[in-house]
Every structure is written in C-alpha cells, then in structure tokens.
Short mmCIF file of C-alpha atoms in Angstrom, two decimals:
data_model
loop_
_atom_site.label_atom_id
_atom_site.label_comp_id
_atom_site.label_asym_id
_atom_site.label_seq_id
_atom_site.Cartn_x
_atom_site.Cartn_y
_atom_site.Cartn_z
CA UNK I 1 -238.33 26.92 36.82
CA UNK I 2 -241.21 29.39 37.28
CA UNK I 3 -244.63 28.80 38.79
CA UNK I 4 -246.36 31.92 37.57
CA UNK I 5 -245.97 35.62 36.88
CA UNK I 6 -245.62 36.93 40.43
CA UNK I 7 -246.27 40.54 39.50
CA UNK I 8 -245.79 43.37 37.10
CA UNK I 9 -244.06 46.43 38.50
CA UNK I 10 -245.46 49.81 37.51
CA UNK I 11 -243.34 52.94 37.96
CA UNK I 12 -245.27 55.86 39.41
CA UNK I 13 -244.11 59.38 40.26
CA UNK I 14 -244.57 60.17 43.97
CA UNK I 15 -247.11 62.89 43.20
CA UNK I 16 -249.23 60.41 41.23
CA UNK I 17 -249.10 57.52 43.70
CA UNK I 18 -252.41 58.18 45.44
CA UNK I 19 -254.18 58.54 42.08
CA UNK I 20 -252.69 55.27 40.87
CA UNK I 21 -253.70 53.52 44.08
CA UNK I 22 -257.24 54.79 43.59
CA UNK I 23 -257.26 53.64 39.95
CA UNK I 24 -256.14 50.10 40.77
CA UNK I 25 -258.38 49.76 43.81
CA UNK I 26 -261.53 51.65 42.87
CA UNK I 27 -261.56 51.42 39.07
CA UNK I 28 -259.93 48.07 38.32
CA UNK I 29 -261.36 46.72 41.57
CA UNK I 30 -258.14 45.07 42.76
CA UNK I 31 -257.61 44.44 46.45
CA UNK I 32 -254.81 46.48 48.05
CA UNK I 33 -253.02 43.88 50.16
CA UNK I 34 -249.73 45.43 51.22
CA UNK I 35 -247.78 48.66 51.39
CA UNK I 36 -244.12 48.87 52.29
CA UNK I 37 -241.07 51.10 52.05
CA UNK I 38 -238.42 48.87 50.45
CA UNK I 39 -235.18 50.72 51.24
CA UNK I 40 -233.01 48.21 49.36
CA UNK I 41 -234.81 49.11 46.14
CA UNK I 42 -235.34 52.77 46.94
CA UNK I 43 -239.09 52.59 46.56
CA UNK I 44 -242.42 52.94 48.24
CA UNK I 45 -244.26 49.82 47.03
CA UNK I 46 -247.98 49.08 47.00
CA UNK I 47 -249.24 45.59 46.18
CA UNK I 48 -252.61 44.59 44.75
CA UNK I 49 -253.90 41.04 44.28
CA UNK I 50 -255.10 39.81 40.88
CA UNK I 51 -255.93 36.18 41.59
CA UNK I 52 -252.58 34.64 42.50
CA UNK I 53 -250.73 37.44 40.70
CA UNK I 54 -250.04 40.99 41.79
CA UNK I 55 -249.59 44.49 40.53
CA UNK I 56 -246.80 46.33 42.34
CA UNK I 57 -246.80 50.11 42.17
CA UNK I 58 -243.31 51.45 42.83
CA UNK I 59 -242.62 55.07 43.56
CA UNK I 60 -239.07 56.38 44.09
CA UNK I 61 -237.88 57.45 47.54
CA UNK I 62 -235.39 59.93 46.05
CA UNK I 63 -233.96 61.28 42.78
CA UNK I 64 -230.92 58.98 42.75
CA UNK I 65 -232.90 55.76 42.84
CA UNK I 66 -233.22 53.47 39.83
CA UNK I 67 -236.94 54.05 39.57
CA UNK I 68 -236.50 57.85 39.61
CA UNK I 69 -234.05 57.53 36.72
CA UNK I 70 -236.46 55.23 34.89
CA UNK I 71 -239.24 57.79 35.31
CA UNK I 72 -237.01 60.63 34.11
CA UNK I 73 -236.13 58.67 30.97
CA UNK I 74 -239.36 56.83 30.17
CA UNK I 75 -242.12 58.44 32.16
CA UNK I 76 -244.59 56.34 34.16
CA UNK I 77 -245.65 52.87 33.10
CA UNK I 78 -244.62 49.23 33.17
CA UNK I 79 -241.20 48.85 34.74
CA UNK I 80 -240.55 45.12 35.23
CA UNK I 81 -242.00 41.63 35.29
CA UNK I 82 -241.34 39.24 38.17
CA UNK I 83 -241.46 35.46 37.80
CA UNK I 84 -242.15 33.40 40.88
CA UNK I 85 -239.91 30.48 41.80
CA UNK I 86 -239.72 28.19 44.81
CA UNK I 87 -235.91 28.07 44.65
CA UNK I 88 -234.32 31.34 43.61
CA UNK I 89 -230.73 30.24 44.25
CA UNK I 90 -231.11 27.30 41.91
CA UNK I 91 -232.93 29.41 39.30
CA UNK I 92 -230.15 32.03 39.31
CA UNK I 93 -227.51 29.32 38.90
CA UNK I 94 -229.40 27.82 35.96
CA UNK I 95 -229.86 31.17 34.25
CA UNK I 96 -226.21 32.10 34.73
CA UNK I 97 -225.18 28.76 33.26
CA UNK I 98 -227.39 29.55 30.26
CA UNK I 99 -225.55 32.82 29.68
CA UNK I 100 -227.80 35.38 31.39
CA UNK I 101 -226.08 38.40 32.92
CA UNK I 102 -227.34 38.81 36.48
CA UNK I 103 -227.72 42.16 38.21
CA UNK I 104 -227.93 40.29 41.53
CA UNK I 105 -225.67 37.27 41.79
CA UNK I 106 -227.24 36.54 45.16
CA UNK I 107 -230.85 37.15 46.15
CA UNK I 108 -231.61 40.09 48.40
CA UNK I 109 -234.58 40.82 50.61
CA UNK I 110 -237.58 42.21 48.75
CA UNK I 111 -241.12 43.12 49.61
CA UNK I 112 -242.88 41.01 52.29
CA UNK I 113 -239.57 39.30 53.11
CA UNK I 114 -239.39 37.65 49.72
CA UNK I 115 -236.02 36.89 48.19
CA UNK I 116 -235.53 38.69 44.90
CA UNK I 117 -232.93 39.13 42.17
CA UNK I 118 -232.88 41.05 38.88
CA UNK I 119 -231.60 39.92 35.50
CA UNK I 120 -229.80 42.39 33.26
CA UNK I 121 -232.04 43.80 30.49
CA UNK I 122 -229.30 43.19 27.91
CA UNK I 123 -229.93 39.45 28.42
CA UNK I 124 -233.71 39.67 28.38
CA UNK I 125 -234.68 41.61 25.24
CA UNK I 126 -234.80 44.84 27.30
CA UNK I 127 -237.47 43.48 29.61
CA UNK I 128 -236.35 44.24 33.17
CA UNK I 129 -236.91 40.86 34.80
CA UNK I 130 -237.04 39.92 38.46
CA UNK I 131 -237.11 36.52 40.08
CA UNK I 132 -238.92 36.28 43.37
CA UNK I 133 -239.19 33.53 45.95
CA UNK I 134 -241.97 34.30 48.42
CA UNK I 135 -241.24 34.07 52.15
CA UNK I 136 -242.14 30.66 53.50
CA UNK K 1 -263.70 41.59 37.87
CA UNK K 2 -260.37 39.92 37.00
CA UNK K 3 -259.28 36.36 37.67
CA UNK K 4 -255.57 36.76 37.02
CA UNK K 5 -252.96 38.45 34.90
CA UNK K 6 -253.56 36.71 31.58
CA UNK K 7 -250.28 37.82 30.04
CA UNK K 8 -247.70 40.46 29.55
CA UNK K 9 -247.12 41.56 25.98
CA UNK K 10 -243.53 42.11 24.89
CA UNK K 11 -242.79 44.12 21.74
CA UNK K 12 -240.09 42.55 19.57
CA UNK K 13 -238.63 43.73 16.26
CA UNK K 14 -239.17 41.16 13.48
CA UNK K 15 -235.43 40.58 13.13
CA UNK K 16 -235.16 39.76 16.84
CA UNK K 17 -238.18 37.46 17.08
CA UNK K 18 -236.35 34.16 16.74
CA UNK K 19 -233.77 35.24 19.36
CA UNK K 20 -236.52 36.23 21.75
CA UNK K 21 -238.34 32.94 21.19
CA UNK K 22 -235.11 31.09 21.97
CA UNK K 23 -234.56 33.20 25.12
CA UNK K 24 -238.03 32.52 26.53
CA UNK K 25 -238.03 28.84 25.59
CA UNK K 26 -234.44 27.75 26.13
CA UNK K 27 -233.17 30.19 28.76
CA UNK K 28 -236.25 30.95 30.87
CA UNK K 29 -237.53 27.43 30.17
CA UNK K 30 -241.08 28.49 29.29
CA UNK K 31 -243.21 26.25 27.10
CA UNK K 32 -244.07 27.69 23.69
CA UNK K 33 -247.77 26.88 23.37
CA UNK K 34 -249.06 28.87 20.43
CA UNK K 35 -248.05 30.99 17.45
CA UNK K 36 -250.46 33.02 15.37
CA UNK K 37 -250.66 35.91 12.93
CA UNK K 38 -253.25 38.24 14.47
CA UNK K 39 -254.20 40.47 11.55
CA UNK K 40 -256.61 42.58 13.64
CA UNK K 41 -253.68 43.70 15.81
CA UNK K 42 -251.08 43.75 13.04
CA UNK K 43 -248.78 41.30 14.79
CA UNK K 44 -247.15 37.95 14.69
CA UNK K 45 -247.75 36.64 18.23
CA UNK K 46 -246.00 33.86 20.11
CA UNK K 47 -247.39 32.60 23.43
CA UNK K 48 -245.52 30.92 26.27
CA UNK K 49 -247.05 29.41 29.41
CA UNK K 50 -245.93 30.51 32.88
CA UNK K 51 -248.23 28.51 35.12
CA UNK K 52 -251.70 29.85 34.32
CA UNK K 53 -250.19 33.06 32.95
CA UNK K 54 -248.52 33.77 29.63
CA UNK K 55 -245.86 35.82 27.97
CA UNK K 56 -246.94 37.05 24.54
CA UNK K 57 -244.23 38.17 22.16
CA UNK K 58 -245.66 40.52 19.55
CA UNK K 59 -243.80 41.46 16.42
CA UNK K 60 -245.23 43.95 13.88
CA UNK K 61 -246.47 42.78 10.48
CA UNK K 62 -245.70 46.16 8.90
CA UNK K 63 -244.41 49.67 9.61
CA UNK K 64 -247.87 51.25 10.04
CA UNK K 65 -248.95 48.95 12.84
CA UNK K 66 -249.27 50.12 16.42
CA UNK K 67 -246.49 47.84 17.59
CA UNK K 68 -244.10 49.10 14.89
CA UNK K 69 -244.76 52.66 16.07
CA UNK K 70 -244.23 51.59 19.69
CA UNK K 71 -240.89 50.01 18.75
CA UNK K 72 -239.80 53.12 16.83
CA UNK K 73 -240.56 55.31 19.84
CA UNK K 74 -239.60 53.09 22.77
CA UNK K 75 -237.51 50.24 21.45
CA UNK K 76 -238.24 46.64 22.42
CA UNK K 77 -239.63 45.69 25.82
CA UNK K 78 -242.85 45.41 27.79
CA UNK K 79 -245.78 46.68 25.76
CA UNK K 80 -248.97 45.85 27.67
CA UNK K 81 -250.57 43.87 30.47
CA UNK K 82 -253.71 41.82 29.94
CA UNK K 83 -256.15 40.99 32.72
CA UNK K 84 -258.32 37.93 32.34
CA UNK K 85 -262.06 38.13 32.84
CA UNK K 86 -264.89 35.68 32.33
CA UNK K 87 -267.24 38.42 31.11
CA UNK K 88 -265.53 41.07 29.04
CA UNK K 89 -268.72 42.88 28.02
CA UNK K 90 -269.69 43.41 31.64
CA UNK K 91 -266.14 44.41 32.61
CA UNK K 92 -266.00 47.02 29.84
CA UNK K 93 -269.34 48.45 30.92
CA UNK K 94 -268.18 48.67 34.54
CA UNK K 95 -264.91 50.36 33.60
CA UNK K 96 -266.66 52.86 31.32
CA UNK K 97 -269.10 53.68 34.11
CA UNK K 98 -266.08 54.31 36.35
CA UNK K 99 -264.69 56.84 33.90
CA UNK K 100 -262.16 54.80 31.92
CA UNK K 101 -261.65 55.78 28.28
CA UNK K 102 -261.91 52.65 26.16
CA UNK K 103 -259.96 52.10 22.96
CA UNK K 104 -262.35 49.28 22.11
CA UNK K 105 -265.96 49.90 23.10
CA UNK K 106 -266.76 46.37 21.96
CA UNK K 107 -264.50 43.34 22.26
CA UNK K 108 -262.79 42.09 19.13
CA UNK K 109 -261.30 38.74 18.29
CA UNK K 110 -257.80 38.22 19.67
CA UNK K 111 -255.33 35.39 19.83
CA UNK K 112 -256.74 31.83 20.14
CA UNK K 113 -260.25 33.18 19.49
CA UNK K 114 -260.26 35.11 22.75
CA UNK K 115 -262.29 38.30 22.99
CA UNK K 116 -260.11 41.29 23.78
CA UNK K 117 -260.36 45.05 24.30
CA UNK K 118 -257.84 47.74 25.16
CA UNK K 119 -258.18 50.60 27.63
CA UNK K 120 -256.70 53.99 26.79
CA UNK K 121 -253.34 54.62 28.50
CA UNK K 122 -254.48 58.09 29.58
CA UNK K 123 -256.91 56.34 31.95
CA UNK K 124 -254.43 53.77 33.23
CA UNK K 125 -251.32 55.67 34.34
CA UNK K 126 -249.73 55.06 30.92
CA UNK K 127 -249.93 51.29 31.28
CA UNK K 128 -251.39 49.94 28.05
CA UNK K 129 -254.03 47.59 29.41
CA UNK K 130 -255.95 44.82 27.70
CA UNK K 131 -258.90 42.80 28.93
CA UNK K 132 -259.18 39.29 27.61
CA UNK K 133 -261.89 36.67 27.85
CA UNK K 134 -260.57 33.29 26.75
CA UNK K 135 -262.54 31.28 24.22
CA UNK K 136 -264.92 28.86 25.91
#
C-alpha cells in the first residue's frame, strides 16, 4: 500500500522557523527544495530532501490552527508521519475497511499539489498519520 | 551526509505492543522484518519495512529506561527520527564541528548490529534525532 515514508512533519513556532530552516539546511546539510503557504492546513511549510524522503517544517499561520494548538499543548517537535502511496483513494478505502477512523474521508490538496488525507490518532497508536499521493 | 530517513521510532507501552504490531502489520500492511531486545537502549524493538525506510516500535524493558520516562511524560507516539549515513563517525564529527550537542560522542551498537548515535534535542528543535549506519 505504501512505497516509502514520504516525510516527517515537524511543528515549529513561527518565531523559530528561520532557526529551524538554518539547522536543517546548514547543520544537517539537507537541501531546501520547496516553501509554500498551505492555507488548507493553516501552515507555512518548508520541505527538505533526504534522499527520496523529506522533512517538512510546519509553522502555524494563526492561533486557531491545528498546529498552533499542537504547539501550545506539546511544544515543538515531531508532529506527524506521512506515508507515500500511488493511489490514495484506494488506500483510504482499504484502511476504512480495516477499521481505521479517517479524519479526511476524501483526499484534499496538500503541498506541491499532492493529494493528502489524515488518519485519526485514536486508530494509529497516537501517531498522527498522513497519506500522500504526489502530483503526477 | 544522509542517504534517507532510516526510520521513525514510535514509543509504545508494553501492554500495547501486540496491538501496535497488529496495526502496523495487518492494517497498514507493512512487513514485520525484525524483532530484537536492544539492551543498550532498554527496549524491545520491532521493525517494519516501508520501502527502504522503516518504522521501529520501541517498548521499554523497565521503568527506569528512557522510553519509559518518555511514555510517562508524553504518552505513546512518535519518539525519534533516524537518518541513515554510510559513515557515522564522520557525520558525528561534522555535526559536532557545526555546534550540535551529541548525546553519544561515539557510536554504539544498535538494532541489527547497526552503529547508532543520538543528538541532543536542545540542538535539534526538540526532535530527538538518531544517526544510524547499517551493518555492512
């Protein structure tokens, strides 16, 4: 069902975003490949390549966003894992059939015109889990 | 410096380990490829393949282990990310030179005879970060 880990998402407070970009780029030596405001998820997102995988820094656009609430509760750090699939509609149907509670019954548009959907943490051992199908 | 995300580590309470194994294997459809008691890290570890990446479930061997303390403070969920390198000694030297505080100045033996080392979360935006060099 999944080809690889697409990315890990790391929650970052807006005031720390430039420092975290510098850490991933200049200290870890990862290539910054994309930066985008993803209104549907309420975040400023910055993507780095690690081989075929990515690190996605996500910083909230406002205090009512999910990531802002995550930061208020947990502080900065790992926020979610995203698994890559070539057929997100089929993967969601399979997971639902297997009893997973879906946050997104239908995929929505994510970063770089990918199609994405989140699974509910109550079904995943509290690991916020995203499926992503890259744009073709 | 890094070839890929080697794995994400997911902290699991001992009483939930079998459920989490079943979720990753039977719901997400990942192949369970390895299971090992890693005394040096105080965990029972279970590895699943996701393409060339892995999910590593880690469950504490006792209440004084780092993972038991993590679970007591944070509950279950994502615990660390591991980046894969072909030369962990060189990577650690580079990161130290760039100002990163290392938990492990020298690599130690990890799962499947890999060599592993952890970076201090204060240097990494609170993301517990592991380097791993697979056994040759």
